[in-house]
Amino acid sequence: LAFNASLLAIESITPSSLFNEPRVSSLLEGSAGQLRAVAGGLDPAHIPAQAQGTAVELMRITLRLSPDAPPDTQLDGIISLAVGEFVNAFNIAYLRDAPGLVADGDA
């Protein structure tokens, strides 16, 4: 997840219960913010069929507007998400270098 760190701050990260706890790291350099996550393995309480489909949630990330952001801040284009790789239970990659979905919780 790339975001404008001069306008947004990470408020919370909630991993999906489908997968084992992800390793999450963040990097802030000036106005460029990055959040990277690596998740591996289905949680033993779930079956593979529960982690299939066209939209599988890995985590929810809540961002908040920085108090320093101007009151007329436009949010278009200040967040982007990319998927590096998804592999299945047999370690076969089925998705590489694809855009991820950013869903606005207010929409």
XYZ file of C-alpha atoms in Angstrom:
107
model
C 0.000 0.000 0.000
C 1.465 3.333 -1.017
C 0.008 6.526 0.403
C 0.752 10.185 0.821
C 2.115 10.318 4.382
C 1.860 14.090 4.537
C -1.939 13.736 4.229
C -2.681 10.314 5.763
C -1.588 8.276 8.770
C -2.146 4.584 9.538
C -4.686 4.293 12.327
C -5.116 0.519 12.522
C -4.342 -2.759 10.772
C -6.716 -5.691 11.229
C -5.654 -8.966 9.608
C -8.205 -11.382 8.177
C -8.928 -14.380 10.377
C -8.597 -16.638 7.302
C -4.807 -16.551 7.255
C -1.935 -16.854 9.695
C -0.834 -13.538 11.218
C 0.939 -11.490 8.532
C 4.303 -9.785 8.894
C 3.693 -6.076 8.385
C 6.261 -3.329 7.940
C 5.874 0.350 7.206
C 8.248 2.908 5.770
C 7.835 6.673 5.796
C 10.184 8.815 3.748
C 9.031 12.402 3.473
C 5.562 12.371 1.983
C 5.893 8.809 0.645
C 4.386 6.168 2.908
C 4.513 2.426 2.267
C 2.973 -0.495 4.074
C 4.095 -3.998 3.126
C 2.541 -7.229 4.324
C 3.497 -10.868 3.881
C 0.884 -13.444 4.840
C 1.483 -17.143 4.576
C -0.735 -20.077 5.265
C -4.379 -20.607 5.904
C -5.369 -20.459 9.551
C -6.042 -24.039 10.748
C -9.600 -23.093 11.746
C -10.513 -22.574 8.073
C -10.691 -24.704 4.939
C -9.234 -23.740 1.518
C -12.697 -23.160 0.010
C -13.147 -20.218 2.390
C -10.126 -18.460 0.865
C -11.224 -18.693 -2.753
C -13.079 -16.317 -5.000
C -12.652 -13.065 -6.825
C -12.250 -10.987 -3.654
C -10.373 -12.455 -0.691
C -9.737 -10.044 2.150
C -6.223 -10.216 3.571
C -6.506 -7.301 5.967
C -8.276 -4.046 6.708
C -6.150 -0.953 7.012
C -7.711 2.172 8.458
C -6.096 5.454 7.473
C -6.952 8.822 8.944
C -6.481 12.289 7.547
C -3.486 14.002 9.116
C -4.306 16.992 11.329
C -1.821 18.970 9.191
C -3.748 18.291 5.974
C -5.463 21.350 4.478
C -9.257 21.418 5.007
C -9.906 21.202 1.231
C -7.770 18.077 0.741
C -8.922 15.887 -2.158
C -8.377 12.173 -1.522
C -8.303 11.064 -5.166
C -4.998 9.423 -6.085
C -3.291 9.538 -2.692
C -3.640 5.771 -2.061
C -2.612 2.885 -4.295
C -2.390 -0.841 -3.687
C -0.465 -3.502 -5.564
C -0.310 -7.266 -5.101
C 3.171 -8.735 -5.514
C 2.211 -12.398 -5.583
C -0.452 -14.834 -4.443
C 0.364 -18.531 -4.229
C -1.991 -21.409 -3.486
C -1.604 -24.251 -0.979
C 0.659 -26.074 -3.450
C 2.991 -23.056 -3.730
C 1.819 -22.329 -7.284
C 1.614 -18.627 -8.073
C -1.765 -17.653 -9.515
C -1.504 -13.858 -9.329
C 1.542 -11.622 -9.806
C 2.058 -7.890 -9.984
C -1.593 -6.882 -10.076
C -3.445 -3.870 -8.729
C -5.209 -4.432 -5.427
C -8.635 -3.129 -4.430
C -8.913 -0.109 -2.185
C -12.427 0.070 -0.733
C -13.585 3.275 0.899
C -15.370 2.377 4.117
C -17.678 5.377 3.669
C -18.831 4.288 0.213
